[in-house]
Amino acid sequence: MRGAPPPWWVRVLPVLLLVAVSTATVATTHARDLGFLLGAIPPLAVLSYGPLGTALLGAGVVAVLNVPATHLNRPGNTDLLTIVFVAVLSVFVSYVRSRRDAQLDAERAIGEAVQRAVMPTLPGRVGSVECTGFYRAAQDGTLVGGDFFDVREGPYGVRAVMGDVQGHGLSAVATVVSLLGAFREAVLDQPDLESVAARMDRRLAVDSADVRHAELFATGVLLEFPPDGRAVRVVACGHPAPVLLHAEQALEVAVPPGPPLGIGLVGVESPKEITVTLDPGDRLFLASDGVWEARDGEDAFYPLPARLAALTATASAGLPGAVWAELVRLRYEVRDDVTMLVLSPGTPTA
């Protein structure tokens, strides 16, 4: 996919400038002092036209300079050669820009393919749980970063994970892939969330064992919805706890904090699983540090639970977008990847 095209007025400006100067100089000899503006047309064309379009506009400038009716047909040889040189140089620059844009388009397409491979589009429903995800990488120009989430159905119910890997951008992708792979395997054969967390922790420990000063770790929060959908089990590994949306209230779930993944749970007190009873219509909202630690102009954190309480009437599908829109509208500074996940348990599907 190509990047955003330049504004329409940028594309029109070189043509309008050529027409305006030509018309003015034909209408009156007093306008011939405007001829210097013609030298700006080829460089302006580089901003929005390819080599062919830039060459045509450059040729148009040279032609206008040599039409007797414009009263510009007596430029000095040095001036004319300068205009021709600028036009030729602009065509070359336009060619280089076009090649660069094509390369960026290819890299962006690869990034999109990597994103789809690492984190496929989240389905609207997994088992009895409705799902809505939102992801925006902190590093400009990248589509993948250090945050991840997934929702999978297994023999013990529907399990979900959200995590934040050390680092940002493409350097964190390999770790994200390892953690998601470990989670997806553990969903199928581990009987409880504590065992799932241990599997993911071991994966990071093995990946960093042969790397000197790797300091590889990640935070994560794991959820499990039993088949009846009347409760949720939660394990937190250094990650912000979920927010429970109940009626018109938004309350942060009190989860005992566990150590981050990758520092080795052996010999360290493992994260403790808690069970929260759910009423019909309850939802769980998960967010990464990019949301929790967003700061306003007075360096105050974004009050996520309070703002979610004001947004409880918003449908689950629109809730992450509403939070992001508010962050942008109120000009909060976002310093990390922004990831949000809304889970709405309901009646099990047949």
mmCIF file of C-alpha atoms in Angstrom:
data_model
loop_
_atom_site.group_PDB
_atom_site.id
_atom_site.type_symbol
_atom_site.label_atom_id
_atom_site.label_comp_id
_atom_site.label_asym_id
_atom_site.label_seq_id
_atom_site.Cartn_x
_atom_site.Cartn_y
_atom_site.Cartn_z
ATOM 1 C CA MET A 1 0.000 0.000 0.000
ATOM 2 C CA ARG A 2 1.260 3.440 -0.851
ATOM 3 C CA GLY A 3 1.575 6.198 1.683
ATOM 4 C CA ALA A 4 -0.811 9.108 1.796
ATOM 5 C CA PRO A 5 -0.708 11.193 -1.427
ATOM 6 C CA PRO A 6 0.284 14.868 -1.193
ATOM 7 C CA PRO A 7 -2.518 17.409 -0.711
ATOM 8 C CA TRP A 8 -4.366 18.345 -3.876
ATOM 9 C CA TRP A 9 -3.064 21.897 -3.810
ATOM 10 C CA VAL A 10 0.536 20.656 -3.876
ATOM 11 C CA ARG A 11 -0.187 18.814 -7.120
ATOM 12 C CA VAL A 12 -2.045 21.753 -8.634
ATOM 13 C CA LEU A 13 0.414 24.477 -7.577
ATOM 14 C CA PRO A 14 3.090 23.944 -10.300
ATOM 15 C CA VAL A 15 0.458 23.899 -13.055
ATOM 16 C CA LEU A 16 -1.336 26.962 -11.679
ATOM 17 C CA LEU A 17 1.956 28.828 -11.340
ATOM 18 C CA LEU A 18 2.905 28.033 -14.940
ATOM 19 C CA VAL A 19 -0.501 29.125 -16.244
ATOM 20 C CA ALA A 20 -0.614 32.262 -14.087
ATOM 21 C CA VAL A 21 2.858 33.511 -15.051
ATOM 22 C CA SER A 22 2.277 32.720 -18.732
ATOM 23 C CA THR A 23 -1.082 34.512 -18.766
ATOM 24 C CA ALA A 24 0.253 37.551 -16.922
ATOM 25 C CA THR A 25 3.289 37.953 -19.152
ATOM 26 C CA VAL A 26 1.178 37.625 -22.302
ATOM 27 C CA ALA A 27 -1.315 40.195 -21.027
ATOM 28 C CA THR A 28 1.240 42.887 -20.184
ATOM 29 C CA THR A 29 4.934 43.560 -20.589
ATOM 30 C CA HIS A 30 5.036 44.843 -17.008
ATOM 31 C CA ALA A 31 4.608 41.263 -15.732
ATOM 32 C CA ARG A 32 7.800 39.962 -17.270
ATOM 33 C CA ASP A 33 9.572 40.541 -13.966
ATOM 34 C CA LEU A 34 7.533 37.558 -12.713
ATOM 35 C CA GLY A 35 9.507 35.267 -14.977
ATOM 36 C CA PHE A 36 11.803 34.267 -12.110
ATOM 37 C CA LEU A 37 8.857 32.322 -10.610
ATOM 38 C CA LEU A 38 9.101 29.862 -13.489
ATOM 39 C CA GLY A 39 12.365 28.566 -12.013
ATOM 40 C CA ALA A 40 10.454 27.269 -8.988
ATOM 41 C CA ILE A 41 8.094 25.078 -11.005
ATOM 42 C CA PRO A 42 10.364 22.021 -11.630
ATOM 43 C CA PRO A 43 11.409 21.750 -7.937
ATOM 44 C CA LEU A 44 7.763 22.057 -6.885
ATOM 45 C CA ALA A 45 6.812 19.319 -9.347
ATOM 46 C CA VAL A 46 9.218 16.935 -7.609
ATOM 47 C CA LEU A 47 6.971 16.954 -4.533
ATOM 48 C CA SER A 48 4.031 15.294 -6.243
ATOM 49 C CA TYR A 49 4.918 14.214 -9.791
ATOM 50 C CA GLY A 50 6.973 11.400 -11.202
ATOM 51 C CA PRO A 51 9.889 11.835 -13.621
ATOM 52 C CA LEU A 52 7.612 12.113 -16.674
ATOM 53 C CA GLY A 53 5.321 14.741 -15.141
ATOM 54 C CA THR A 54 8.299 16.719 -13.860
ATOM 55 C CA ALA A 55 9.924 16.569 -17.287
ATOM 56 C CA LEU A 56 6.750 17.826 -18.986
ATOM 57 C CA LEU A 57 6.439 20.757 -16.593
ATOM 58 C CA GLY A 58 10.135 21.558 -17.036
ATOM 59 C CA ALA A 59 9.701 21.495 -20.806
ATOM 60 C CA GLY A 60 6.700 23.774 -20.415
ATOM 61 C CA VAL A 61 8.809 26.276 -18.491
ATOM 62 C CA VAL A 62 11.506 26.289 -21.181
ATOM 63 C CA ALA A 63 8.846 26.658 -23.874
ATOM 64 C CA VAL A 64 7.220 29.646 -22.125
ATOM 65 C CA LEU A 65 10.615 31.320 -21.833
ATOM 66 C CA ASN A 66 11.062 31.102 -25.608
ATOM 67 C CA VAL A 67 7.575 32.202 -26.711
ATOM 68 C CA PRO A 68 7.752 35.818 -28.005
ATOM 69 C CA ALA A 69 4.239 36.625 -26.765
ATOM 70 C CA THR A 70 5.312 36.213 -23.135
ATOM 71 C CA HIS A 71 8.057 38.830 -23.507
ATOM 72 C CA LEU A 72 10.380 36.373 -21.773
ATOM 73 C CA ASN A 73 12.150 35.227 -24.940
ATOM 74 C CA ARG A 74 15.229 37.300 -24.278
ATOM 75 C CA PRO A 75 16.687 35.721 -21.170
ATOM 76 C CA GLY A 76 20.424 35.623 -21.032
ATOM 77 C CA ASN A 77 22.086 32.408 -22.097
ATOM 78 C CA THR A 78 23.244 31.868 -18.541
ATOM 79 C CA ASP A 79 19.704 32.279 -17.184
ATOM 80 C CA LEU A 80 18.253 29.880 -19.725
ATOM 81 C CA LEU A 81 20.928 27.282 -19.079
ATOM 82 C CA THR A 82 20.266 27.617 -15.350
ATOM 83 C CA ILE A 83 16.554 26.935 -15.848
ATOM 84 C CA VAL A 84 17.332 23.926 -18.082
ATOM 85 C CA PHE A 85 19.801 22.596 -15.508
ATOM 86 C CA VAL A 86 17.262 22.979 -12.690
ATOM 87 C CA ALA A 87 14.629 21.195 -14.782
ATOM 88 C CA VAL A 88 16.946 18.272 -15.586
ATOM 89 C CA LEU A 89 18.086 18.042 -11.971
ATOM 90 C CA SER A 90 14.453 18.033 -10.823
ATOM 91 C CA VAL A 91 13.678 15.118 -13.151
ATOM 92 C CA PHE A 92 16.587 13.199 -11.634
ATOM 93 C CA VAL A 93 15.455 13.976 -8.078
ATOM 94 C CA SER A 94 11.914 12.914 -8.982
ATOM 95 C CA TYR A 95 13.258 9.619 -10.317
ATOM 96 C CA VAL A 96 15.190 8.987 -7.078
ATOM 97 C CA ARG A 97 12.126 9.890 -5.005
ATOM 98 C CA SER A 98 9.936 7.540 -7.023
ATOM 99 C CA ARG A 99 12.379 4.678 -6.477
ATOM 100 C CA ARG A 100 12.527 5.454 -2.764
ATOM 101 C CA ASP A 101 8.743 5.574 -2.513
ATOM 102 C CA ALA A 102 8.501 2.228 -4.279
ATOM 103 C CA GLN A 103 10.984 0.743 -1.813
ATOM 104 C CA LEU A 104 9.039 2.163 1.145
ATOM 105 C CA ASP A 105 5.822 0.735 -0.279
ATOM 106 C CA ALA A 106 7.456 -2.682 -0.545
ATOM 107 C CA GLU A 107 8.761 -2.467 3.028
ATOM 108 C CA ARG A 108 5.341 -1.422 4.266
ATOM 109 C CA ALA A 109 3.732 -4.371 2.477
ATOM 110 C CA ILE A 110 6.272 -6.674 4.139
ATOM 111 C CA GLY A 111 5.496 -5.073 7.501
ATOM 112 C CA GLU A 112 1.789 -5.701 6.988
ATOM 113 C CA ALA A 113 2.500 -9.322 6.086
ATOM 114 C CA VAL A 114 4.627 -9.701 9.233
ATOM 115 C CA GLN A 115 1.858 -8.157 11.339
ATOM 116 C CA ARG A 116 -0.736 -10.547 9.921
ATOM 117 C CA ALA A 117 1.601 -13.494 10.534
ATOM 118 C CA VAL A 118 2.526 -12.469 14.084
ATOM 119 C CA MET A 119 -0.892 -11.237 15.188
ATOM 120 C CA PRO A 120 -3.678 -12.331 12.823
ATOM 121 C CA THR A 121 -6.862 -10.312 12.832
ATOM 122 C CA LEU A 122 -8.742 -11.066 16.017
ATOM 123 C CA PRO A 123 -12.089 -12.755 15.314
ATOM 124 C CA GLY A 124 -15.221 -11.073 16.601
ATOM 125 C CA ARG A 125 -15.960 -14.065 18.825
ATOM 126 C CA VAL A 126 -13.870 -16.878 20.267
ATOM 127 C CA GLY A 127 -16.079 -19.533 21.831
ATOM 128 C CA SER A 128 -18.469 -17.698 24.137
ATOM 129 C CA VAL A 129 -16.354 -14.532 24.343
ATOM 130 C CA GLU A 130 -16.776 -11.512 22.090
ATOM 131 C CA CYS A 131 -13.438 -9.871 21.289
ATOM 132 C CA THR A 132 -12.361 -6.406 20.149
ATOM 133 C CA GLY A 133 -8.694 -5.546 19.730
ATOM 134 C CA PHE A 134 -6.784 -2.330 19.002
ATOM 135 C CA TYR A 135 -3.094 -1.969 18.234
ATOM 136 C CA ARG A 136 -0.888 0.974 17.317
ATOM 137 C CA ALA A 137 2.917 0.724 17.350
ATOM 138 C CA ALA A 138 4.836 3.512 19.073
ATOM 139 C CA GLN A 139 7.634 3.634 16.486
ATOM 140 C CA ASP A 140 6.599 5.767 13.528
ATOM 141 C CA GLY A 141 6.496 3.938 10.225
ATOM 142 C CA THR A 142 6.214 0.467 11.755
ATOM 143 C CA LEU A 143 3.197 -1.786 12.002
ATOM 144 C CA VAL A 144 4.527 -4.176 14.610
ATOM 145 C CA GLY A 145 6.136 -3.504 17.952
ATOM 146 C CA GLY A 146 6.591 -4.913 21.416
ATOM 147 C CA ASP A 147 2.935 -5.348 22.425
ATOM 148 C CA PHE A 148 0.873 -8.424 21.651
ATOM 149 C CA PHE A 149 -2.447 -10.060 22.441
ATOM 150 C CA ASP A 150 -4.315 -13.199 21.488
ATOM 151 C CA VAL A 151 -7.501 -15.062 22.369
ATOM 152 C CA ARG A 152 -7.735 -18.843 21.955
ATOM 153 C CA GLU A 153 -10.235 -21.551 22.803
ATOM 154 C CA GLY A 154 -9.002 -24.774 24.377
ATOM 155 C CA PRO A 155 -10.137 -27.696 26.503
ATOM 156 C CA TYR A 156 -10.174 -25.513 29.643
ATOM 157 C CA GLY A 157 -12.190 -22.655 28.184
ATOM 158 C CA VAL A 158 -11.313 -19.452 26.354
ATOM 159 C CA ARG A 159 -7.919 -18.022 27.273
ATOM 160 C CA ALA A 160 -6.587 -14.574 26.459
ATOM 161 C CA VAL A 161 -3.199 -12.920 26.817
ATOM 162 C CA MET A 162 -1.873 -9.392 26.566
ATOM 163 C CA GLY A 163 1.804 -8.636 26.931
ATOM 164 C CA ASP A 164 4.524 -6.062 26.460
ATOM 165 C CA VAL A 165 7.997 -7.136 25.393
ATOM 166 C CA GLN A 166 11.111 -5.216 26.315
ATOM 167 C CA GLY A 167 11.993 -2.842 23.470
ATOM 168 C CA HIS A 168 10.049 -1.519 20.498
ATOM 169 C CA GLY A 169 9.757 -1.937 16.764
ATOM 170 C CA LEU A 170 11.097 -4.813 14.719
ATOM 171 C CA SER A 171 13.713 -5.717 17.335
ATOM 172 C CA ALA A 172 10.925 -7.004 19.589
ATOM 173 C CA VAL A 173 9.101 -9.026 16.928
ATOM 174 C CA ALA A 174 11.132 -12.219 17.431
ATOM 175 C CA THR A 175 10.331 -12.204 21.150
ATOM 176 C CA VAL A 176 6.647 -11.600 20.438
ATOM 177 C CA VAL A 177 6.620 -14.568 18.069
ATOM 178 C CA SER A 178 8.204 -16.826 20.719
ATOM 179 C CA LEU A 179 5.765 -15.776 23.427
ATOM 180 C CA LEU A 180 2.684 -16.132 21.251
ATOM 181 C CA GLY A 181 3.850 -19.575 20.146
ATOM 182 C CA ALA A 182 4.357 -20.651 23.746
ATOM 183 C CA PHE A 183 0.940 -19.299 24.741
ATOM 184 C CA ARG A 184 -0.886 -21.027 21.882
ATOM 185 C CA GLU A 185 0.697 -24.365 22.748
ATOM 186 C CA ALA A 186 0.029 -23.970 26.470
ATOM 187 C CA VAL A 187 -3.637 -23.194 25.839
ATOM 188 C CA LEU A 188 -4.080 -26.743 24.587
ATOM 189 C CA ASP A 189 -2.288 -28.723 27.291
ATOM 190 C CA GLN A 190 -1.746 -26.671 30.469
ATOM 191 C CA PRO A 191 -4.490 -27.121 33.092
ATOM 192 C CA ASP A 192 -4.259 -23.659 34.684
ATOM 193 C CA LEU A 193 -3.066 -20.138 33.979
ATOM 194 C CA GLU A 194 -0.129 -20.377 36.352
ATOM 195 C CA SER A 195 1.213 -23.228 34.214
ATOM 196 C CA VAL A 196 0.659 -21.173 31.055
ATOM 197 C CA ALA A 197 2.659 -18.303 32.575
ATOM 198 C CA ALA A 198 5.437 -20.742 33.537
ATOM 199 C CA ARG A 199 5.574 -22.054 29.958
ATOM 200 C CA MET A 200 5.920 -18.531 28.558
ATOM 201 C CA ASP A 201 8.519 -17.665 31.184
ATOM 202 C CA ARG A 202 10.568 -20.720 30.268
ATOM 203 C CA ARG A 203 10.401 -19.798 26.599
ATOM 204 C CA LEU A 204 11.976 -16.403 27.258
ATOM 205 C CA ALA A 205 14.561 -17.899 29.592
ATOM 206 C CA VAL A 206 15.635 -20.406 26.925
ATOM 207 C CA ASP A 207 15.745 -17.741 24.194
ATOM 208 C CA SER A 208 18.061 -15.526 26.245
ATOM 209 C CA ALA A 209 20.227 -18.278 27.752
ATOM 210 C CA ASP A 210 22.963 -18.041 25.113
ATOM 211 C CA VAL A 211 22.809 -14.255 24.695
ATOM 212 C CA ARG A 212 25.172 -12.277 26.889
ATOM 213 C CA HIS A 213 23.472 -9.455 28.799
ATOM 214 C CA ALA A 214 20.218 -10.253 27.031
ATOM 215 C CA GLU A 215 18.017 -9.012 29.878
ATOM 216 C CA LEU A 216 15.075 -10.371 27.926
ATOM 217 C CA PHE A 217 11.763 -10.030 29.732
ATOM 218 C CA ALA A 218 8.128 -9.193 29.136
ATOM 219 C CA THR A 219 5.106 -8.274 31.168
ATOM 220 C CA GLY A 220 1.848 -10.097 30.622
ATOM 221 C CA VAL A 221 -1.644 -10.701 31.900
ATOM 222 C CA LEU A 222 -3.527 -13.954 31.309
ATOM 223 C CA LEU A 223 -7.281 -14.543 31.490
ATOM 224 C CA GLU A 224 -9.372 -17.700 31.359
ATOM 225 C CA PHE A 225 -13.136 -17.854 30.866
ATOM 226 C CA PRO A 226 -14.671 -21.212 31.862
ATOM 227 C CA PRO A 227 -17.237 -22.638 29.452
ATOM 228 C CA ASP A 228 -20.184 -21.305 31.487
ATOM 229 C CA GLY A 229 -18.890 -17.696 31.187
ATOM 230 C CA ARG A 230 -19.842 -16.864 34.786
ATOM 231 C CA ALA A 231 -16.332 -16.107 36.007
ATOM 232 C CA VAL A 232 -12.878 -15.139 34.834
ATOM 233 C CA ARG A 233 -9.544 -16.304 36.183
ATOM 234 C CA VAL A 234 -6.677 -13.814 36.020
ATOM 235 C CA VAL A 235 -2.902 -14.026 36.405
ATOM 236 C CA ALA A 236 -0.755 -10.884 36.175
ATOM 237 C CA CYS A 237 2.989 -10.978 35.486
ATOM 238 C CA GLY A 238 4.133 -7.408 35.936
ATOM 239 C CA HIS A 239 1.397 -6.108 33.638
ATOM 240 C CA PRO A 240 -1.454 -3.695 34.490
ATOM 241 C CA ALA A 241 -4.532 -5.545 35.681
ATOM 242 C CA PRO A 242 -7.750 -5.692 33.634
ATOM 243 C CA VAL A 243 -10.541 -3.212 34.281
ATOM 244 C CA LEU A 244 -13.945 -4.748 34.965
ATOM 245 C CA LEU A 245 -16.837 -2.855 33.375
ATOM 246 C CA HIS A 246 -19.902 -3.610 35.467
ATOM 247 C CA ALA A 247 -23.081 -1.629 34.828
ATOM 248 C CA GLU A 248 -21.887 2.000 34.966
ATOM 249 C CA GLN A 249 -18.776 1.221 36.979
ATOM 250 C CA ALA A 250 -15.199 0.552 35.894
ATOM 251 C CA LEU A 251 -13.068 -1.109 38.566
ATOM 252 C CA GLU A 252 -9.490 -2.307 38.271
ATOM 253 C CA VAL A 253 -9.341 -5.998 39.157
ATOM 254 C CA ALA A 254 -7.270 -6.577 42.298
ATOM 255 C CA VAL A 255 -4.763 -9.152 41.035
ATOM 256 C CA PRO A 256 -1.703 -10.086 43.119
ATOM 257 C CA PRO A 257 1.267 -8.741 41.115
ATOM 258 C CA GLY A 258 3.639 -11.404 39.886
ATOM 259 C CA PRO A 259 7.161 -11.073 38.463
ATOM 260 C CA PRO A 260 7.561 -10.314 34.746
ATOM 261 C CA LEU A 261 8.056 -13.175 32.337
ATOM 262 C CA GLY A 262 11.627 -14.098 31.513
ATOM 263 C CA ILE A 263 13.313 -13.440 34.856
ATOM 264 C CA GLY A 264 12.854 -17.086 35.846
ATOM 265 C CA LEU A 265 9.951 -18.102 38.002
ATOM 266 C CA VAL A 266 11.956 -20.930 39.534
ATOM 267 C CA GLY A 267 13.000 -19.805 43.001
ATOM 268 C CA VAL A 268 10.745 -16.761 42.773
ATOM 269 C CA GLU A 269 7.211 -16.650 44.071
ATOM 270 C CA SER A 270 5.037 -17.495 41.088
ATOM 271 C CA PRO A 271 2.103 -15.287 40.092
ATOM 272 C CA LYS A 272 -1.134 -16.164 41.835
ATOM 273 C CA GLU A 273 -4.367 -16.870 40.014
ATOM 274 C CA ILE A 274 -7.562 -15.206 41.215
ATOM 275 C CA THR A 275 -11.161 -15.820 40.205
ATOM 276 C CA VAL A 276 -13.644 -12.990 39.639
ATOM 277 C CA THR A 277 -17.368 -13.676 39.405
ATOM 278 C CA LEU A 278 -19.059 -12.103 36.389
ATOM 279 C CA ASP A 279 -22.621 -10.912 35.940
ATOM 280 C CA PRO A 280 -24.414 -10.865 32.584
ATOM 281 C CA GLY A 281 -23.179 -7.917 30.530
ATOM 282 C CA ASP A 282 -19.850 -7.553 32.347
ATOM 283 C CA ARG A 283 -16.807 -6.807 30.207
ATOM 284 C CA LEU A 284 -13.058 -6.888 30.745
ATOM 285 C CA PHE A 285 -10.916 -4.066 29.344
ATOM 286 C CA LEU A 286 -7.174 -4.689 28.995
ATOM 287 C CA ALA A 287 -4.673 -2.001 28.057
ATOM 288 C CA SER A 288 -0.911 -1.753 27.739
ATOM 289 C CA ASP A 289 1.442 0.775 29.332
ATOM 290 C CA GLY A 290 0.982 3.013 26.315
ATOM 291 C CA VAL A 291 -2.531 3.795 27.580
ATOM 292 C CA TRP A 292 -1.987 3.633 31.343
ATOM 293 C CA GLU A 293 1.136 5.807 31.224
ATOM 294 C CA ALA A 294 0.003 8.390 28.667
ATOM 295 C CA ARG A 295 0.622 11.859 30.130
ATOM 296 C CA ASP A 296 -1.095 15.180 29.633
ATOM 297 C CA GLY A 297 0.485 18.626 29.543
ATOM 298 C CA GLU A 298 0.747 18.667 33.332
ATOM 299 C CA ASP A 299 2.541 15.280 33.348
ATOM 300 C CA ALA A 300 -0.486 13.533 34.879
ATOM 301 C CA PHE A 301 -1.332 9.958 33.858
ATOM 302 C CA TYR A 302 -4.420 9.209 31.820
ATOM 303 C CA PRO A 303 -7.153 8.158 34.326
ATOM 304 C CA LEU A 304 -8.200 5.023 32.470
ATOM 305 C CA PRO A 305 -10.717 3.512 34.976
ATOM 306 C CA ALA A 306 -12.440 6.878 35.474
ATOM 307 C CA ARG A 307 -12.679 7.493 31.745
ATOM 308 C CA LEU A 308 -13.962 3.957 31.111
ATOM 309 C CA ALA A 309 -16.698 4.554 33.683
ATOM 310 C CA ALA A 310 -17.830 7.495 31.577
ATOM 311 C CA LEU A 311 -17.743 5.331 28.448
ATOM 312 C CA THR A 312 -19.645 2.287 29.746
ATOM 313 C CA ALA A 313 -22.545 3.052 27.387
ATOM 314 C CA THR A 314 -20.196 2.635 24.413
ATOM 315 C CA ALA A 315 -20.444 -0.677 22.568
ATOM 316 C CA SER A 316 -17.493 -3.024 22.975
ATOM 317 C CA ALA A 317 -16.543 -2.690 19.308
ATOM 318 C CA GLY A 318 -16.175 1.068 19.645
ATOM 319 C CA LEU A 319 -14.643 1.270 23.107
ATOM 320 C CA PRO A 320 -10.921 1.083 22.166
ATOM 321 C CA GLY A 321 -11.451 3.617 19.399
ATOM 322 C CA ALA A 322 -13.215 5.946 21.824
ATOM 323 C CA VAL A 323 -10.303 5.767 24.282
ATOM 324 C CA TRP A 324 -7.760 6.406 21.521
ATOM 325 C CA ALA A 325 -9.788 9.326 20.152
ATOM 326 C CA GLU A 326 -9.858 10.864 23.624
ATOM 327 C CA LEU A 327 -6.100 10.472 24.027
ATOM 328 C CA VAL A 328 -5.588 12.283 20.731
ATOM 329 C CA ARG A 329 -8.216 14.951 21.374
ATOM 330 C CA LEU A 330 -6.870 15.797 24.834
ATOM 331 C CA ARG A 331 -3.290 15.706 23.493
ATOM 332 C CA TYR A 332 -1.921 13.072 25.816
ATOM 333 C CA GLU A 333 1.678 12.139 25.110
ATOM 334 C CA VAL A 334 1.866 8.438 24.248
ATOM 335 C CA ARG A 335 5.364 7.060 24.797
ATOM 336 C CA ASP A 336 4.779 3.357 24.185
ATOM 337 C CA ASP A 337 2.862 0.979 21.952
ATOM 338 C CA VAL A 338 -0.882 1.321 22.447
ATOM 339 C CA THR A 339 -2.763 -1.954 22.783
ATOM 340 C CA MET A 340 -6.330 -2.461 23.978
ATOM 341 C CA LEU A 341 -8.500 -5.547 24.219
ATOM 342 C CA VAL A 342 -12.165 -5.804 25.201
ATOM 343 C CA LEU A 343 -13.517 -9.231 26.199
ATOM 344 C CA SER A 344 -17.251 -9.750 26.637
ATOM 345 C CA PRO A 345 -18.195 -13.231 27.887
ATOM 346 C CA GLY A 346 -21.656 -14.416 26.934
ATOM 347 C CA THR A 347 -23.682 -17.501 26.258
ATOM 348 C CA PRO A 348 -21.532 -20.372 24.928
ATOM 349 C CA THR A 349 -21.955 -21.092 21.252
ATOM 350 C CA ALA A 350 -23.210 -24.485 20.136
#
